[in-house]
Phi, psi and omega in degrees: 000316180296321176300313177301318181296321183295314178300319181292325181294337184283348180079178180297150178299319172239097184261193176294325181297325176291322178293321179300315178294326174296316172304316175298317174309306181297324180293318175292327174295319179293308186302321183281334172296317179298320183290317189255003180303325183289335184295326178264326181297327184294342176288320175285326182292334181256002181206091184293339184288342180273355181211218175284114185286005188266008182241164184304144175238136183243128177279072180262135176295168178295327181290322178294317181298314179297327175293314178300316185287332178271351186293331172310317185282348178299315181277331185295325182287331184297316188268001178305302184293314178286343189296325180295320180294317183296317177294326177287332183276316188256352181099137183300330181294315181292322177287324173293321178306302186291322182299308184283323182297313181291324176298324181290321173297317174301320179295318176299331178276354188298315175302312187291327175291329177290324179291326180268328184230015181050216191289331186295316179293318181300316177301314177299319180295318181295322180303316177295319178294329170295319176298318182290324177282348175305333183273000188298298189289318174301322180292317179300313184299319182296318181294314177300320182295337176266339184256328186275121171294155185305321181293337187250356193302313179304314178295306184296318177298319177292321177296322183287310189287340176294348177299332184294320180285321177299319179296322180296314182299313183294317180299312181292329185281329186258328184303320181296318179300314181294323181290333182275348183279188181290344180278337180069193182292332176300329180302331176301315185286316180299317182288311179298321176294320181293314179298325175295319174297321175302311183293327182294317177298318178296321183287324179294322180285315189247351182275156180204147182288331184199161177309322187297335183272351185262108187288329189264013175289138178290152179298327184295319185283325175299315178297312180308312185292309184294321179296317177299318179279352175082025176226038182287328188264339188214128178312146183292326187295342182277354180284140177282124185294142178284144173283149183263121182280076188305309185297319178292326180290312186284350173248013174282122177299317180297324179288320179296317175301319177297321176298315181294321179293322179297319175303304184294328175295315178296330175300306180295317185292310183285339173293315183293314187302314186277334187256345186296318181297319179296317179298315185291327181289311185274326177269318184268346178072031184271147176281173187295326181294310178290326176306303185295319180298311181292328178297329180289329186303314178299329183281330172297319175295321176295320176304309181287331180282340170310315178284327177295310182291320176302319174295318178300318180292323180292326177294317179300314181294322182297317182271001180052051181285320181221153180289168183299316179302316178292323178299313182298314185290327180292310181289330175289325175295320182296318181283353181245315191277330175296310173299330175300315181293317182289330178293318174304310179297328180294330180299338184252012182263124183262178187293346180279354179232058182299319179302316178295323177300313181300314181300312178295327176286330176296313182291322182299318184276318187292321178291343176301338181302336183298335180292348170296335176263006182248243182294339183291343174250003186288345174302313182290329176298318183292316186202096177300324186287332184237028181301318183296316180295320178294325178289324179298317181289311181299318183291325179299308181297319184295324182283352169295321176299330179296331183278314186292318188304310178295325185292321182293325175301315181296325177285327184275315179274086179273338172236106188300341182262003183271105182298332180294319178295323181286333179294324175299317175307312180290329177290327179295311181302315179299319182292325174295314180302317178301302186298308183308308183293321180302318179295320179293320183290323185278312191249351183290149183229154176239004181273146176300133181280154187298326188279006182285317187275164188297317186294317178302322184297318180298313179300316182295328183300320180287329177287326187279350175067240188267018176301138184291134171230148181224165180290135176259000000 
């Protein structure tokens, strides 16, 4: 009887909370497909001989292409910090719905915008898409905080966020084939935008910000979630939000180091994500079909390695092999310094050794998954109460690097077929990986900071004087 009651309290094997995570997984997949589709499409848009020649071709220079590719992040960084507050106020469902819905509609309009306004109008459209996707992770984090029981938070969170890599893989693997088909490169935008609209309708029908908003959830599952999260007897909204100690956060050395390592990570990662298709075409001499398929391989590896590293870390933690601080720095070092070495090696690989280049690219991107167990969860280590605020700040700063990195490529790579110029790009990314992780290893902390708790915040308020504080 005790066993039956315990199983009953765990809720169904596939409950509403699992449905919400499945929908979030699909939503993140769609969002990342919408984000990276231009990386492959721009190759066909600027060279009709690489795909279906019956569609428009745009004579964009490398600088112009880098400008177009980076424009998404101009808007993306703007909405990072306020997104968490808006998701908390209006609910994660509506903000995620608007974010992906708007981005999907604009994706469908991309071909006509390119025809009417050339690269300038495409840049403007991508800025708005970036603004809409700035709500993506804060909204997802808000939804998971309401739906995932404490005991399942790691598992459900991993499943949900792995959608980002899955969407990247699918888009990079299929876009080349679509561009070479009768639909041409516009088909990349029509299909991805259309799938985004389908997800929007599904999310509107079955998504919910919290168990309290989902009418068809079973009483057992609702009780399981609310009891685990500690608001079964009193609605969560009645709790008083803690004030954010902005001055103490922005002068905290461990947090500043975390911000720097996040910035250096984004420089390397997004340099690869946006420029791999162009590099494979001009240096390795691949056509767009093989280009797109092979561009997806590194992100397939990263998707799979997320679960490999997660299992490894869980095993080490369960057996108490290493302390948390060593674990964070170990996995972050794996995720940064191994890619640093492979990037340097990649700079010396020519078109006659394509297989080696593909292996190095796959290792470089795939091993990045280790950082999910390094700096990317360090926000929670430093301050469980203000982890969302910390992520908003570091992600905002880091995505400025996502703007600058493609622009630097445009200034340095004046000849797309010059391997020496691409080698310099890889050296820069490798240097950022080295410096960022070195700072994290030397100065990074995993202990909860004094400004995390309420009493410290009250004391800090008196010391900070007129420092601005806001509701979190």
